[in-house]
Tab-separated table of N, CA and C in Angstrom:
chain	number	residue	atom	x	y	z
J	1	MET	N	0.851	-1.170	0.000
J	1	MET	CA	0.000	0.000	0.000
J	1	MET	C	0.896	1.233	0.000
J	2	SER	N	0.622	2.186	-0.885
J	2	SER	CA	1.445	3.379	-0.970
J	2	SER	C	1.168	4.309	0.201
J	3	LEU	N	2.139	5.181	0.488
J	3	LEU	CA	1.975	6.156	1.554
J	3	LEU	C	0.809	7.084	1.237
J	4	ARG	N	0.663	7.482	-0.030
J	4	ARG	CA	-0.445	8.359	-0.430
J	4	ARG	C	-1.793	7.725	-0.094
J	5	ILE	N	-1.963	6.458	-0.416
J	5	ILE	CA	-3.217	5.778	-0.115
J	5	ILE	C	-3.411	5.681	1.386
J	6	ALA	N	-2.353	5.351	2.105
J	6	ALA	CA	-2.471	5.214	3.563
J	6	ALA	C	-2.865	6.529	4.217
J	7	LEU	N	-2.346	7.648	3.701
J	7	LEU	CA	-2.621	8.941	4.322
J	7	LEU	C	-3.931	9.559	3.888
J	8	THR	N	-4.433	9.204	2.698
J	8	THR	CA	-5.590	9.930	2.188
J	8	THR	C	-6.770	9.050	1.837
J	9	CYS	N	-6.754	7.832	2.256
J	9	CYS	CA	-7.842	6.924	1.924
J	9	CYS	C	-9.142	7.363	2.589
J	10	ALA	N	-10.218	7.391	1.835
J	10	ALA	CA	-11.533	7.714	2.390
J	10	ALA	C	-12.359	6.450	2.400
J	11	VAL	N	-13.272	6.350	3.355
J	11	VAL	CA	-14.069	5.145	3.464
J	11	VAL	C	-15.491	5.516	3.855
J	12	ALA	N	-16.455	4.821	3.283
J	12	ALA	CA	-17.855	5.058	3.650
J	12	ALA	C	-18.180	4.233	4.886
J	13	LEU	N	-18.814	4.891	5.840
J	13	LEU	CA	-19.247	4.243	7.072
J	13	LEU	C	-20.667	4.686	7.351
J	14	SER	N	-21.342	4.044	8.225
J	14	SER	CA	-22.628	4.573	8.689
J	14	SER	C	-22.368	5.388	9.942
J	15	LEU	N	-23.373	6.045	10.454
J	15	LEU	CA	-23.195	6.806	11.686
J	15	LEU	C	-23.183	5.913	12.917
J	16	ALA	N	-23.397	4.625	12.730
J	16	ALA	CA	-23.324	3.681	13.836
J	16	ALA	C	-22.034	2.888	13.693
J	17	PRO	N	-20.901	3.457	14.124
J	17	PRO	CA	-19.614	2.830	13.862
J	17	PRO	C	-19.475	1.443	14.463
J	18	ALA	N	-20.065	1.186	15.608
J	18	ALA	CA	-19.916	-0.136	16.203
J	18	ALA	C	-20.546	-1.206	15.326
J	19	ALA	N	-21.676	-0.888	14.702
J	19	ALA	CA	-22.355	-1.866	13.849
J	19	ALA	C	-21.594	-2.106	12.560
J	20	ASN	N	-20.911	-1.109	12.038
J	20	ASN	CA	-20.233	-1.252	10.754
J	20	ASN	C	-18.754	-1.603	10.887
J	21	ALA	N	-18.196	-1.504	12.055
J	21	ALA	CA	-16.756	-1.687	12.206
J	21	ALA	C	-16.281	-3.018	11.660
J	22	ALA	N	-17.050	-4.070	11.838
J	22	ALA	CA	-16.632	-5.372	11.358
J	22	ALA	C	-16.674	-5.467	9.837
J	23	GLN	N	-17.450	-4.590	9.172
J	23	GLN	CA	-17.560	-4.629	7.721
J	23	GLN	C	-16.412	-3.903	7.029
J	24	ILE	N	-15.713	-3.039	7.727
J	24	ILE	CA	-14.622	-2.284	7.150
J	24	ILE	C	-13.375	-3.146	7.228
J	25	GLU	N	-12.789	-3.424	6.072
J	25	GLU	CA	-11.650	-4.335	6.031
J	25	GLU	C	-10.491	-3.726	5.253
J	26	GLY	N	-9.336	-4.346	5.361
J	26	GLY	CA	-8.175	-4.001	4.548
J	26	GLY	C	-7.721	-2.571	4.744
J	27	ASP	N	-7.309	-1.923	3.625
J	27	ASP	CA	-6.771	-0.570	3.658
J	27	ASP	C	-7.761	0.423	4.239
J	28	ASP	N	-9.041	0.268	3.931
J	28	ASP	CA	-10.052	1.195	4.416
J	28	ASP	C	-10.138	1.178	5.933
J	29	ALA	N	-10.038	0.016	6.544
J	29	ALA	CA	-10.092	-0.080	8.000
J	29	ALA	C	-8.885	0.622	8.611
J	30	ARG	N	-7.705	0.462	8.024
J	30	ARG	CA	-6.503	1.127	8.541
J	30	ARG	C	-6.608	2.641	8.407
J	31	ALA	N	-7.290	3.155	7.374
J	31	ALA	CA	-7.418	4.602	7.183
J	31	ALA	C	-8.264	5.235	8.280
J	32	CYS	N	-9.212	4.497	8.829
J	32	CYS	CA	-10.115	5.063	9.833
J	32	CYS	C	-9.786	4.628	11.245
J	33	SER	N	-8.719	3.930	11.427
J	33	SER	CA	-8.360	3.516	12.777
J	33	SER	C	-6.859	3.663	12.966
J	34	GLY	N	-6.474	3.919	14.181
J	34	GLY	CA	-5.061	4.065	14.489
J	34	GLY	C	-4.522	5.401	14.014
J	35	GLY	N	-3.586	5.925	14.742
J	35	GLY	CA	-2.988	7.194	14.355
J	35	GLY	C	-3.922	8.365	14.596
J	36	THR	N	-3.689	9.425	13.876
J	36	THR	CA	-4.469	10.651	13.995
J	36	THR	C	-5.433	10.720	12.822
J	37	VAL	N	-6.712	10.581	13.115
J	37	VAL	CA	-7.732	10.454	12.072
J	37	VAL	C	-8.824	11.495	12.284
J	38	VAL	N	-9.295	12.086	11.184
J	38	VAL	CA	-10.477	12.948	11.207
J	38	VAL	C	-11.589	12.178	10.504
J	39	ARG	N	-12.676	11.969	11.216
J	39	ARG	CA	-13.857	11.307	10.650
J	39	ARG	C	-14.933	12.366	10.475
J	40	VAL	N	-15.421	12.515	9.247
J	40	VAL	CA	-16.433	13.515	8.938
J	40	VAL	C	-17.728	12.811	8.566
J	41	ASN	N	-18.768	13.045	9.354
J	41	ASN	CA	-20.106	12.561	9.028
J	41	ASN	C	-20.741	13.613	8.122
J	42	VAL	N	-21.088	13.222	6.908
J	42	VAL	CA	-21.606	14.130	5.893
J	42	VAL	C	-23.127	14.016	5.844
J	43	THR	N	-23.809	15.153	5.955
J	43	THR	CA	-25.271	15.179	5.860
J	43	THR	C	-25.683	16.206	4.807
J	44	GLY	N	-26.953	16.146	4.383
J	44	GLY	CA	-27.502	17.146	3.476
J	44	GLY	C	-27.122	17.000	2.031
J	45	LEU	N	-26.731	15.794	1.602
J	45	LEU	CA	-26.369	15.605	0.195
J	45	LEU	C	-27.570	15.835	-0.710
J	46	LYS	N	-27.344	16.512	-1.821
J	46	LYS	CA	-28.398	16.800	-2.790
J	46	LYS	C	-28.804	15.538	-3.537
J	47	ASP	N	-27.821	14.702	-3.831
J	47	ASP	CA	-28.062	13.439	-4.524
J	47	ASP	C	-26.873	12.520	-4.278
J	48	ARG	N	-26.897	11.356	-4.873
J	48	ARG	CA	-25.817	10.366	-4.673
J	48	ARG	C	-25.017	10.170	-5.955
J	49	THR	N	-24.618	11.278	-6.580
J	49	THR	CA	-23.817	11.228	-7.795
J	49	THR	C	-22.395	11.666	-7.493
J	50	GLY	N	-21.475	11.406	-8.404
J	50	GLY	CA	-20.120	11.920	-8.325
J	50	GLY	C	-19.302	11.412	-7.168
J	51	ARG	N	-18.473	12.324	-6.606
J	51	ARG	CA	-17.543	11.968	-5.537
J	51	ARG	C	-17.598	12.978	-4.402
J	52	LEU	N	-17.188	12.509	-3.247
J	52	LEU	CA	-16.993	13.371	-2.086
J	52	LEU	C	-15.493	13.511	-1.872
J	53	LYS	N	-15.073	14.715	-1.501
J	53	LYS	CA	-13.648	14.963	-1.341
J	53	LYS	C	-13.396	15.781	-0.089
J	54	LEU	N	-12.407	15.364	0.686
J	54	LEU	CA	-11.929	16.109	1.852
J	54	LEU	C	-10.528	16.620	1.553
J	55	GLU	N	-10.254	17.863	1.958
J	55	GLU	CA	-8.915	18.413	1.830
J	55	GLU	C	-8.512	19.030	3.165
J	56	LEU	N	-7.300	18.723	3.594
J	56	LEU	CA	-6.757	19.196	4.864
J	56	LEU	C	-5.631	20.186	4.563
J	57	TYR	N	-5.755	21.397	5.125
J	57	TYR	CA	-4.817	22.493	4.874
J	57	TYR	C	-4.204	22.989	6.173
J	58	PRO	N	-3.114	23.770	6.055
J	58	PRO	CA	-2.649	24.507	7.228
J	58	PRO	C	-3.752	25.482	7.652
J	59	ALA	N	-3.863	25.771	8.918
J	59	ALA	CA	-4.934	26.623	9.439
J	59	ALA	C	-4.538	28.102	9.392
J	60	THR	N	-4.166	28.579	8.202
J	60	THR	CA	-3.861	29.995	8.006
J	60	THR	C	-4.664	30.491	6.811
J	61	GLN	N	-5.090	31.754	6.848
J	61	GLN	CA	-5.867	32.313	5.738
J	61	GLN	C	-5.058	32.276	4.448
J	62	GLU	N	-3.755	32.509	4.546
J	62	GLU	CA	-2.886	32.510	3.373
J	62	GLU	C	-2.864	31.143	2.673
J	63	ASP	N	-2.907	30.067	3.439
J	63	ASP	CA	-2.780	28.725	2.865
J	63	ASP	C	-4.109	28.026	2.608
J	64	PHE	N	-5.174	28.491	3.238
J	64	PHE	CA	-6.473	27.830	3.126
J	64	PHE	C	-6.997	27.929	1.692
J	65	LEU	N	-7.311	26.790	1.106
J	65	LEU	CA	-7.823	26.641	-0.258
J	65	LEU	C	-6.798	27.012	-1.330
J	66	LYS	N	-5.539	27.103	-0.938
J	66	LYS	CA	-4.459	27.383	-1.883
J	66	LYS	C	-4.216	26.151	-2.747
J	67	ASP	N	-3.734	26.344	-3.948
J	67	ASP	CA	-3.444	25.240	-4.862
J	67	ASP	C	-2.514	24.224	-4.194
J	68	ASP	N	-2.872	22.956	-4.302
J	68	ASP	CA	-2.086	21.913	-3.634
J	68	ASP	C	-0.649	21.854	-4.149
J	69	HIS	N	-0.429	22.127	-5.420
J	69	HIS	CA	0.936	22.101	-5.957
J	69	HIS	C	1.795	23.185	-5.305
J	70	ASP	N	1.216	24.359	-5.097
J	70	ASP	CA	1.951	25.446	-4.435
J	70	ASP	C	2.279	25.076	-2.992
J	71	LEU	N	1.310	24.518	-2.273
J	71	LEU	CA	1.551	24.123	-0.877
J	71	LEU	C	2.668	23.075	-0.793
J	72	LYS	N	2.615	22.088	-1.655
J	72	LYS	CA	3.640	21.037	-1.636
J	72	LYS	C	5.012	21.600	-1.999
J	73	ARG	N	5.052	22.479	-2.996
J	73	ARG	CA	6.318	23.090	-3.405
J	73	ARG	C	6.923	23.896	-2.248
J	74	GLU	N	6.070	24.518	-1.432
J	74	GLU	CA	6.527	25.302	-0.279
J	74	GLU	C	6.794	24.433	0.951
J	75	GLY	N	6.596	23.126	0.822
J	75	GLY	CA	6.839	22.217	1.935
J	75	GLY	C	5.774	22.260	3.009
J	76	LYS	N	4.566	22.693	2.644
J	76	LYS	CA	3.477	22.810	3.611
J	76	LYS	C	2.539	21.623	3.510
J	77	LEU	N	1.787	21.445	4.568
J	77	LEU	CA	0.841	20.338	4.651
J	77	LEU	C	-0.247	20.456	3.588
J	78	PHE	N	-0.570	19.350	2.973
J	78	PHE	CA	-1.777	19.227	2.166
J	78	PHE	C	-2.113	17.746	2.087
J	79	GLN	N	-3.329	17.406	2.471
J	79	GLN	CA	-3.813	16.024	2.372
J	79	GLN	C	-5.143	16.057	1.631
J	80	ARG	N	-5.414	15.027	0.868
J	80	ARG	CA	-6.688	14.925	0.159
J	80	ARG	C	-7.164	13.482	0.228
J	81	SER	N	-8.470	13.324	0.375
J	81	SER	CA	-9.046	11.993	0.257
J	81	SER	C	-10.388	12.134	-0.447
J	82	TYR	N	-10.729	11.157	-1.239
J	82	TYR	CA	-12.015	11.201	-1.928
J	82	TYR	C	-12.544	9.797	-2.119
J	83	MET	N	-13.842	9.740	-2.357
J	83	MET	CA	-14.516	8.471	-2.582
J	83	MET	C	-15.724	8.712	-3.461
J	84	ASP	N	-16.134	7.689	-4.181
J	84	ASP	CA	-17.386	7.782	-4.916
J	84	ASP	C	-18.515	7.944	-3.908
J	85	THR	N	-19.473	8.789	-4.239
J	85	THR	CA	-20.618	8.976	-3.348
J	85	THR	C	-21.393	7.667	-3.294
J	86	PRO	N	-21.564	7.089	-2.108
J	86	PRO	CA	-22.256	5.803	-2.030
J	86	PRO	C	-23.736	5.933	-2.381
J	87	LYS	N	-24.246	4.933	-3.047
J	87	LYS	CA	-25.671	4.895	-3.390
J	87	LYS	C	-26.478	4.656	-2.126
J	88	GLY	N	-27.774	4.845	-2.220
J	88	GLY	CA	-28.639	4.609	-1.076
J	88	GLY	C	-29.062	5.908	-0.439
J	89	SER	N	-29.348	5.844	0.839
J	89	SER	CA	-29.790	7.035	1.563
J	89	SER	C	-29.115	7.068	2.920
J	90	GLY	N	-29.338	8.146	3.623
J	90	GLY	CA	-28.763	8.272	4.951
J	90	GLY	C	-27.408	8.930	4.930
J	91	PRO	N	-26.833	9.116	6.098
J	91	PRO	CA	-25.551	9.800	6.211
J	91	PRO	C	-24.386	8.978	5.671
J	92	VAL	N	-23.330	9.664	5.391
J	92	VAL	CA	-22.104	9.068	4.860
J	92	VAL	C	-20.959	9.573	5.727
J	93	ALA	N	-19.920	8.788	5.887
J	93	ALA	CA	-18.742	9.243	6.627
J	93	ALA	C	-17.485	9.019	5.797
J	94	LEU	N	-16.566	9.952	5.921
J	94	LEU	CA	-15.257	9.886	5.280
J	94	LEU	C	-14.196	10.009	6.358
J	95	CYS	N	-13.067	9.393	6.128
J	95	CYS	CA	-11.945	9.545	7.048
J	95	CYS	C	-10.738	10.062	6.287
J	96	ILE	N	-9.966	10.888	6.959
J	96	ILE	CA	-8.700	11.366	6.407
J	96	ILE	C	-7.680	11.360	7.542
J	97	LYS	N	-6.491	10.901	7.250
J	97	LYS	CA	-5.436	10.885	8.264
J	97	LYS	C	-4.754	12.244	8.304
J	98	ALA	N	-4.498	12.721	9.502
J	98	ALA	CA	-3.708	13.934	9.719
J	98	ALA	C	-2.306	13.490	10.128
J	99	PRO	N	-1.295	14.287	9.816
J	99	PRO	CA	0.071	13.856	10.147
J	99	PRO	C	0.339	13.752	11.644
J	100	ARG	N	-0.368	14.555	12.454
J	100	ARG	CA	-0.181	14.565	13.909
J	100	ARG	C	-1.312	15.383	14.516
J	101	PRO	N	-1.537	15.279	15.811
J	101	PRO	CA	-2.527	16.162	16.436
J	101	PRO	C	-2.145	17.630	16.204
J	102	GLY	N	-3.134	18.471	16.069
J	102	GLY	CA	-2.856	19.895	15.856
J	102	GLY	C	-4.056	20.624	15.295
J	103	ARG	N	-3.801	21.836	14.877
J	103	ARG	CA	-4.838	22.717	14.326
J	103	ARG	C	-4.711	22.708	12.800
J	104	TYR	N	-5.807	22.412	12.121
J	104	TYR	CA	-5.843	22.327	10.666
J	104	TYR	C	-7.087	23.031	10.151
J	105	ALA	N	-7.181	23.159	8.828
J	105	ALA	CA	-8.397	23.640	8.176
J	105	ALA	C	-8.858	22.550	7.223
J	106	LEU	N	-10.175	22.317	7.182
J	106	LEU	CA	-10.751	21.218	6.411
J	106	LEU	C	-11.803	21.759	5.445
J	107	PHE	N	-11.836	21.207	4.247
J	107	PHE	CA	-12.786	21.599	3.212
J	107	PHE	C	-13.382	20.323	2.612
J	108	LEU	N	-14.704	20.272	2.501
J	108	LEU	CA	-15.421	19.138	1.920
J	108	LEU	C	-16.115	19.596	0.649
J	109	THR	N	-16.026	18.804	-0.415
J	109	THR	CA	-16.800	19.100	-1.621
J	109	THR	C	-17.570	17.872	-2.071
J	110	HIS	N	-18.731	18.128	-2.665
J	110	HIS	CA	-19.513	17.101	-3.349
J	110	HIS	C	-19.378	17.418	-4.830
J	111	ASP	N	-18.453	16.723	-5.478
J	111	ASP	CA	-18.156	16.890	-6.901
J	111	ASP	C	-19.169	16.050	-7.673
J	112	ARG	N	-20.310	16.638	-7.992
J	112	ARG	CA	-21.445	15.880	-8.521
J	112	ARG	C	-21.198	15.290	-9.894
J	113	ASP	N	-20.361	15.915	-10.728
J	113	ASP	CA	-20.103	15.350	-12.055
J	113	ASP	C	-18.819	14.531	-12.103
J	114	GLY	N	-18.093	14.449	-10.995
J	114	GLY	CA	-16.895	13.623	-10.923
J	114	GLY	C	-15.729	14.130	-11.755
J	115	GLN	N	-15.719	15.417	-12.125
J	115	GLN	CA	-14.663	15.969	-12.981
J	115	GLN	C	-13.453	16.490	-12.209
J	116	ASN	N	-13.493	16.426	-10.885
J	116	ASN	CA	-12.397	16.869	-10.023
J	116	ASN	C	-12.074	18.352	-10.199
J	117	LYS	N	-13.077	19.126	-10.546
J	117	LYS	CA	-12.944	20.577	-10.635
J	117	LYS	C	-14.239	21.163	-10.102
J	118	PHE	N	-14.131	22.091	-9.146
J	118	PHE	CA	-15.330	22.609	-8.507
J	118	PHE	C	-16.181	23.387	-9.512
J	119	ASN	N	-17.441	22.959	-9.660
J	119	ASN	CA	-18.407	23.628	-10.522
J	119	ASN	C	-19.335	24.426	-9.614
J	120	PHE	N	-19.160	25.725	-9.614
J	120	PHE	CA	-19.906	26.634	-8.746
J	120	PHE	C	-21.415	26.434	-8.862
J	121	TRP	N	-21.907	26.105	-10.041
J	121	TRP	CA	-23.342	26.000	-10.308
J	121	TRP	C	-23.936	24.672	-9.868
J	122	LYS	N	-23.129	23.614	-9.786
J	122	LYS	CA	-23.654	22.266	-9.510
J	122	LYS	C	-23.173	21.655	-8.205
J	123	ASP	N	-21.918	21.881	-7.867
J	123	ASP	CA	-21.297	21.152	-6.759
J	123	ASP	C	-21.648	21.754	-5.400
J	124	GLY	N	-21.476	20.935	-4.374
J	124	GLY	CA	-21.710	21.361	-3.001
J	124	GLY	C	-20.412	21.455	-2.236
J	125	ALA	N	-20.443	22.160	-1.120
J	125	ALA	CA	-19.254	22.338	-0.288
J	125	ALA	C	-19.668	22.443	1.173
J	126	GLY	N	-18.711	22.222	2.057
J	126	GLY	CA	-18.986	22.352	3.480
J	126	GLY	C	-17.710	22.481	4.286
J	127	PHE	N	-17.895	22.993	5.505
J	127	PHE	CA	-16.793	23.252	6.422
J	127	PHE	C	-17.197	22.832	7.821
J	128	PRO	N	-16.241	22.629	8.710
J	128	PRO	CA	-16.569	22.242	10.088
J	128	PRO	C	-17.489	23.224	10.819
J	129	SER	N	-17.434	24.519	10.509
J	129	SER	CA	-18.276	25.491	11.221
J	129	SER	C	-19.758	25.323	10.894
J	130	ASN	N	-20.074	24.765	9.725
J	130	ASN	CA	-21.446	24.633	9.228
J	130	ASN	C	-22.171	25.974	9.144
J	131	ARG	N	-21.426	27.071	9.152
J	131	ARG	CA	-22.018	28.396	8.978
J	131	ARG	C	-22.435	28.555	7.520
J	132	LYS	N	-23.589	29.198	7.285
J	132	LYS	CA	-24.050	29.437	5.921
J	132	LYS	C	-22.975	30.213	5.165
J	133	MET	N	-22.579	29.698	4.010
J	133	MET	CA	-21.478	30.293	3.262
J	133	MET	C	-21.891	31.532	2.481
J	134	GLY	N	-23.118	31.582	1.976
J	134	GLY	CA	-23.549	32.731	1.202
J	134	GLY	C	-22.750	32.872	-0.083
J	135	ARG	N	-22.374	34.126	-0.422
J	135	ARG	CA	-21.650	34.396	-1.674
J	135	ARG	C	-20.180	34.715	-1.462
J	136	ALA	N	-19.746	34.866	-0.237
J	136	ALA	CA	-18.365	35.268	0.040
J	136	ALA	C	-17.412	34.077	-0.014
J	137	ARG	N	-16.157	34.375	-0.315
J	137	ARG	CA	-15.117	33.345	-0.259
J	137	ARG	C	-15.018	32.862	1.186
J	138	PRO	N	-14.947	31.557	1.389
J	138	PRO	CA	-14.857	31.030	2.765
J	138	PRO	C	-13.613	31.532	3.490
J	139	LYS	N	-13.760	31.757	4.779
J	139	LYS	CA	-12.644	32.176	5.620
J	139	LYS	C	-12.059	30.945	6.297
J	140	VAL	N	-10.806	31.028	6.656
J	140	VAL	CA	-10.154	29.913	7.330
J	140	VAL	C	-10.878	29.569	8.628
J	141	SER	N	-11.477	30.558	9.287
J	141	SER	CA	-12.178	30.286	10.546
J	141	SER	C	-13.346	29.311	10.345
J	142	ASP	N	-13.915	29.251	9.136
J	142	ASP	CA	-14.978	28.286	8.852
J	142	ASP	C	-14.443	26.858	8.774
J	143	GLY	N	-13.189	26.718	8.389
J	143	GLY	CA	-12.617	25.395	8.182
J	143	GLY	C	-11.777	24.859	9.322
J	144	VAL	N	-11.467	25.700	10.310
J	144	VAL	CA	-10.536	25.291	11.370
J	144	VAL	C	-11.123	24.213	12.268
J	145	LEU	N	-10.290	23.246	12.596
J	145	LEU	CA	-10.631	22.246	13.591
J	145	LEU	C	-9.369	21.849	14.337
J	146	ASN	N	-9.554	21.464	15.586
J	146	ASN	CA	-8.454	20.963	16.399
J	146	ASN	C	-8.534	19.455	16.393
J	147	VAL	N	-7.467	18.841	15.913
J	147	VAL	CA	-7.406	17.387	15.798
J	147	VAL	C	-6.599	16.846	16.956
J	148	GLY	N	-7.215	15.941	17.702
J	148	GLY	CA	-6.532	15.331	18.834
J	148	GLY	C	-5.897	14.005	18.447
J	149	ALA	N	-5.262	13.375	19.393
J	149	ALA	CA	-4.723	12.036	19.177
J	149	ALA	C	-5.904	11.085	19.002
J	150	GLY	N	-5.766	10.089	18.175
J	150	GLY	CA	-6.869	9.172	17.929
J	150	GLY	C	-7.800	9.722	16.866
J	151	THR	N	-9.103	9.497	17.053
J	151	THR	CA	-10.094	9.907	16.062
J	151	THR	C	-10.844	11.145	16.529
J	152	THR	N	-10.864	12.162	15.679
J	152	THR	CA	-11.660	13.361	15.893
J	152	THR	C	-12.851	13.275	14.962
J	153	THR	N	-14.070	13.327	15.507
J	153	THR	CA	-15.284	13.168	14.712
J	153	THR	C	-16.069	14.469	14.674
J	154	LEU	N	-16.560	14.822	13.500
J	154	LEU	CA	-17.394	15.999	13.345
J	154	LEU	C	-18.421	15.762	12.245
J	155	THR	N	-19.439	16.604	12.192
J	155	THR	CA	-20.481	16.515	11.174
J	155	THR	C	-20.443	17.771	10.320
J	156	ILE	N	-20.487	17.584	9.005
J	156	ILE	CA	-20.552	18.699	8.068
J	156	ILE	C	-21.805	18.544	7.221
J	157	LYS	N	-22.599	19.606	7.162
J	157	LYS	CA	-23.789	19.644	6.315
J	157	LYS	C	-23.402	20.333	5.008
J	158	VAL	N	-23.572	19.636	3.892
J	158	VAL	CA	-23.179	20.151	2.588
J	158	VAL	C	-24.112	21.288	2.179
J	159	GLN	N	-23.529	22.310	1.537
J	159	GLN	CA	-24.288	23.458	1.053
J	159	GLN	C	-24.146	23.562	-0.465
J	160	TYR	N	-25.215	24.011	-1.106
J	160	TYR	CA	-25.257	24.149	-2.566
J	160	TYR	C	-25.723	25.554	-2.920
J	161	LEU	N	-25.410	25.996	-4.140
J	161	LEU	CA	-25.850	27.304	-4.600
J	161	LEU	C	-27.369	27.357	-4.612
J	162	ARG	N	-27.925	28.392	-3.968
J	162	ARG	CA	-29.383	28.528	-3.830
J	162	ARG	C	-29.798	29.931	-4.263
J	163	GLY	N	-29.700	30.210	-5.539
J	163	GLY	CA	-30.124	31.502	-6.058
J	163	GLY	C	-29.174	32.626	-5.688
J	164	LEU	N	-29.707	33.827	-5.596
J	164	LEU	CA	-28.889	35.019	-5.354
J	164	LEU	C	-28.281	35.069	-3.963
J	165	SER	N	-28.825	34.317	-3.028
J	165	SER	CA	-28.297	34.344	-1.664
J	165	SER	C	-27.001	33.550	-1.520
J	166	GLY	N	-26.622	32.804	-2.540
J	166	GLY	CA	-25.377	32.050	-2.499
J	166	GLY	C	-25.579	30.636	-1.975
J	167	PHE	N	-24.534	30.106	-1.341
J	167	PHE	CA	-24.552	28.736	-0.851
J	167	PHE	C	-25.248	28.641	0.493
J	168	SER	N	-26.076	27.598	0.641
J	168	SER	CA	-26.718	27.316	1.915
J	168	SER	C	-27.154	25.857	1.902
J	169	PRO	N	-27.468	25.307	3.079
J	169	PRO	CA	-27.966	23.921	3.132
J	169	PRO	C	-29.290	23.801	2.389
J	170	LEU	N	-29.609	22.590	1.941
J	170	LEU	CA	-30.845	22.359	1.204
J	170	LEU	C	-32.068	22.475	2.067
J	171	SER	N	-31.997	22.031	3.304
J	171	SER	CA	-33.192	22.099	4.154
J	171	SER	C	-32.847	22.561	5.544
């Protein structure tokens, strides 16, 4: 298993981890257990198309949402994990490994067409703050989270473009 896969593997889980823990096997189980892990319970999906993607950034306004190639070239943290949006209904969970406990910024996208490029008109996004995004560029304070040793769990409600008011949750 490559280091990239080990660090950025995403896995679908239910919100009842004890019931599903035995079903998670192989690389996916290692991505969500052991070490420093962020588990994101995703709610409010518009549909079950495309992919879900998590990105972990340094918790500074300068680096938040900066191009990953620039961050890597500067020797700064950048982690990404993605998975196909699971079919069915109900909540979905993704896991991403952090290099160590600390303060980071996290960004979630629902890439509905699977093109790996954010489409302002179609795709959804979310942050740990779950504050309504509106039309403004997200601030690092919306994405900041403190990651402890072990598993840090949080819930993000996805937001989509809703007319002139900008991005907001569906319901």
